[in-house]
CSV table of C-alpha atoms in Angstrom, one decimal:
chain,number,residue,atom,x,y,z
A,484,MET,CA,12.1,75.2,107.2
A,485,PHE,CA,15.2,77.1,105.7
A,486,VAL,CA,18.7,76.0,106.2
A,487,ASN,CA,21.0,78.6,106.9
A,488,GLU,CA,24.3,77.5,105.0
A,489,GLU,CA,26.9,80.1,106.5
A,490,PRO,CA,28.7,79.4,109.5
A,491,GLU,CA,28.1,81.1,112.8
A,492,GLU,CA,31.6,83.1,112.8
A,493,THR,CA,30.5,84.7,109.4
A,494,ALA,CA,27.0,85.5,110.5
A,495,ALA,CA,27.5,87.8,113.2
A,496,ILE,CA,29.8,90.8,112.1
A,497,LYS,CA,32.8,91.1,114.9
A,498,GLN,CA,31.9,94.4,117.0
A,499,PRO,CA,34.2,97.8,116.0
A,500,VAL,CA,36.0,99.4,118.8
A,501,ILE,CA,34.8,102.9,118.2
A,502,MET,CA,36.7,105.8,120.3
A,503,GLY,CA,37.6,103.9,123.3
A,504,GLY,CA,34.3,102.0,123.6
A,505,THR,CA,34.5,97.8,123.3
A,506,GLY,CA,31.7,96.2,121.2
A,507,GLY,CA,29.9,94.8,124.4
A,508,GLY,CA,26.2,95.1,125.2
A,509,GLY,CA,24.0,98.3,125.1
A,510,GLY,CA,24.4,101.4,127.6
A,511,GLN,CA,27.8,101.5,127.0
A,512,HIS,CA,28.0,103.7,123.8
A,513,GLY,CA,26.5,106.8,122.6
A,514,GLY,CA,23.1,107.2,120.6
A,515,LEU,CA,24.6,107.2,117.2
A,516,VAL,CA,27.4,104.0,117.9
A,517,GLN,CA,23.8,102.2,119.4
A,518,LYS,CA,22.5,102.9,116.2
A,519,ILE,CA,25.3,101.1,114.2
A,520,ILE,CA,25.4,98.4,116.6
A,521,ASP,CA,21.5,97.6,116.4
A,522,SER,CA,21.3,97.8,112.2
A,523,GLN,CA,24.5,95.7,112.3
A,524,LYS,CA,22.4,93.0,114.7
A,525,GLN,CA,19.3,93.5,112.2
A,526,TYR,CA,20.9,92.7,109.2
A,527,THR,CA,23.0,89.8,110.8
A,528,GLY,CA,19.3,88.2,111.8
A,529,PRO,CA,17.1,85.4,109.9
A,530,GLU,CA,16.4,85.6,106.5
A,531,LYS,CA,14.6,88.6,105.9
A,532,GLN,CA,11.2,89.0,103.0
A,533,ASP,CA,11.9,91.8,100.5
A,534,ASP,CA,9.0,93.3,98.4
A,535,ARG,CA,10.0,90.8,95.0
A,536,GLY,CA,9.4,87.4,97.0
A,537,PRO,CA,9.4,86.0,100.3
A,538,ILE,CA,13.0,85.0,100.5
A,539,MET,CA,16.1,86.9,99.7
A,540,SER,CA,18.8,84.9,97.9
A,541,GLN,CA,22.0,84.0,99.3
A,542,ALA,CA,23.7,86.4,96.9
A,543,ALA,CA,21.5,89.7,97.3
A,544,ARG,CA,22.2,89.2,101.3
A,545,GLN,CA,25.6,89.2,100.7
A,546,LYS,CA,25.4,92.4,98.5
A,547,GLU,CA,22.8,94.2,101.2
A,548,ARG,CA,25.3,92.9,103.7
A,549,ALA,CA,28.3,94.2,101.9
A,550,MET,CA,26.6,97.6,101.3
A,551,THR,CA,26.0,98.2,104.9
A,552,LYS,CA,28.9,97.5,105.9
A,553,LYS,CA,30.6,100.0,103.7
A,554,GLU,CA,28.1,102.5,104.9
A,555,ILE,CA,28.8,101.7,108.4
A,556,ASP,CA,32.7,101.9,107.8
A,557,GLN,CA,32.0,105.4,106.0
A,558,LEU,CA,30.1,106.8,109.1
A,559,ARG,CA,32.6,105.3,111.7
A,560,SER,CA,35.2,107.0,109.9
A,561,GLY,CA,33.1,110.2,109.4
A,562,ILE,CA,32.3,110.4,113.3
A,563,GLN,CA,36.2,109.3,114.1
A,564,THR,CA,37.1,112.5,111.8
A,565,LEU,CA,34.9,114.9,113.7
A,566,ALA,CA,35.8,113.7,116.7
A,567,SER,CA,39.4,114.1,116.1
A,568,SER,CA,38.9,117.3,114.6
A,569,ALA,CA,36.2,118.5,117.8
A,570,ALA,CA,39.4,118.4,120.2
A,571,PRO,CA,42.0,121.0,118.7
A,572,LEU,CA,38.8,123.1,118.1
A,573,GLY,CA,38.1,122.8,121.9
A,574,LYS,CA,41.8,124.1,122.7
A,575,VAL,CA,41.4,127.1,120.5
A,576,LEU,CA,38.2,127.8,122.1
A,577,ASP,CA,40.4,127.9,125.3
A,578,TYR,CA,42.6,130.1,123.9
A,579,LEU,CA,40.3,132.5,122.3
A,580,GLN,CA,38.5,133.3,125.9
A,581,GLU,CA,42.7,133.5,127.1
A,582,ASP,CA,43.0,136.0,124.0
A,583,LEU,CA,39.8,137.9,124.4
A,584,ASP,CA,40.8,138.3,128.5
A,585,SER,CA,44.0,139.9,127.6
A,586,MET,CA,42.8,142.2,124.5
A,587,GLN,CA,40.3,143.6,127.2
A,588,LYS,CA,42.8,144.0,129.4
A,589,GLU,CA,44.4,145.9,127.1
A,590,LEU,CA,41.6,147.9,125.7
A,591,GLU,CA,40.7,149.5,129.1
A,592,THR,CA,44.7,150.2,129.6
A,593,TRP,CA,44.4,152.0,126.2
A,594,ARG,CA,41.3,154.0,127.5
A,595,SER,CA,42.5,155.3,130.5
A,596,GLU,CA,46.0,156.2,129.1
A,597,ASN,CA,43.6,158.0,126.5
A,598,LYS,CA,41.7,159.8,129.5
A,599,TYR,CA,44.8,160.8,130.9
A,600,HIS,CA,46.6,162.5,128.0
A,601,GLU,CA,42.8,164.2,127.4
A,602,THR,CA,43.1,165.8,130.7
A,603,ALA,CA,46.6,167.2,130.3
A,604,ILE,CA,45.7,168.5,127.2
A,605,LYS,CA,43.0,170.4,128.9
A,606,ALA,CA,45.0,171.3,131.5
A,607,GLY,CA,47.9,172.6,129.2
A,608,GLU,CA,44.9,174.7,126.5
A,609,SER,CA,43.9,176.1,130.2
A,610,HIS,CA,47.3,177.6,131.0
A,611,MET,CA,48.1,178.7,127.6
A,612,GLU,CA,45.2,180.3,127.6
A,613,LYS,CA,45.7,182.3,131.2
A,614,THR,CA,49.1,182.9,129.6
A,615,LEU,CA,47.7,184.2,126.3
A,616,GLU,CA,45.2,186.4,128.2
A,617,PRO,CA,47.6,189.5,128.9
A,618,LEU,CA,49.1,189.2,125.8
A,619,ARG,CA,46.1,189.7,123.5
A,620,ASP,CA,45.3,192.6,126.2
A,621,GLN,CA,48.8,194.1,125.1
A,622,LEU,CA,48.4,193.5,121.3
A,623,GLU,CA,44.8,194.9,121.5
A,624,ASP,CA,46.5,197.8,123.2
A,625,THR,CA,49.4,198.7,120.9
A,626,GLU,CA,46.9,198.0,117.8
A,627,GLN,CA,44.8,201.0,119.6
A,628,GLN,CA,47.6,202.5,119.4
A,629,ILE,CA,48.9,202.1,115.9
A,630,ILE,CA,45.7,203.4,114.5
A,631,ASP,CA,45.8,206.4,116.8
A,632,MET,CA,48.8,206.8,115.6
A,633,ILE,CA,48.0,206.8,112.0
A,634,ASN,CA,45.3,209.3,112.8
A,635,LYS,CA,47.5,212.0,114.1
A,636,ILE,CA,49.9,211.4,110.9
A,637,ASN,CA,47.1,211.6,108.6
A,638,THR,CA,46.0,214.6,110.7
A,639,MET,CA,49.4,216.3,110.3
A,640,LYS,CA,49.5,215.3,106.7
A,641,CYS,CA,45.9,217.2,106.2
A,642,ASN,CA,47.6,220.3,108.2
A,643,ILE,CA,50.6,220.0,106.2
A,644,HIS,CA,48.3,220.0,102.8
A,645,THR,CA,46.6,223.0,104.3
A,646,ASN,CA,49.3,224.9,105.1
A,647,ASP,CA,51.3,224.3,101.8
A,648,GLN,CA,48.1,225.7,100.3
A,649,LYS,CA,48.2,228.4,102.4
A,650,ILE,CA,51.9,229.2,102.2
A,651,GLY,CA,51.1,228.9,97.9
A,652,GLN,CA,48.5,231.5,98.4
A,653,MET,CA,50.7,234.1,100.2
A,654,LEU,CA,53.6,233.6,98.0
A,655,SER,CA,51.5,233.8,94.6
A,656,THR,CA,49.9,236.9,96.2
A,657,MET,CA,53.2,238.1,97.1
A,658,SER,CA,54.5,237.5,93.6
A,659,PHE,CA,51.5,239.6,92.4
A,660,SER,CA,52.2,242.9,94.4
A,661,ALA,CA,55.6,243.0,94.0
A,662,SER,CA,55.5,243.4,90.0
């Protein structure tokens, strides 16, 4: 027979309080916390055998318990850190939805304002085209009149030149006859 030399107080590891839970029985905790509790119970049970021999020494058991307790404490700390980080993230996500809604409203406002201004620009262009049409016709008529006048001027210059030549010939024939 084996004698357990540990007092009962140190043999059972006290159950920690994790995120509002108590160290009580099963069903009250989540899956991960329940696994931690089960592993603690497993390590505090009767003496275990290992691959090297039938009975683990007291020092080996204590070392294993210390390592297990350290791992459990690290896990507990990580879970608590994760839980404390998740709450602000949830609030951020709530605000994100509000921001998305307000941005969607603002986008719709800008789109409607854009349509309004596009319609106003098209109406202004249409009005301008109607106003400019008679002016374009008048400009076209004036340009045609200018071309006609230039043609008349050129014709008159040609006539003047022809008449100058005739006058020059008459004067030269008169000067020959007088001599």
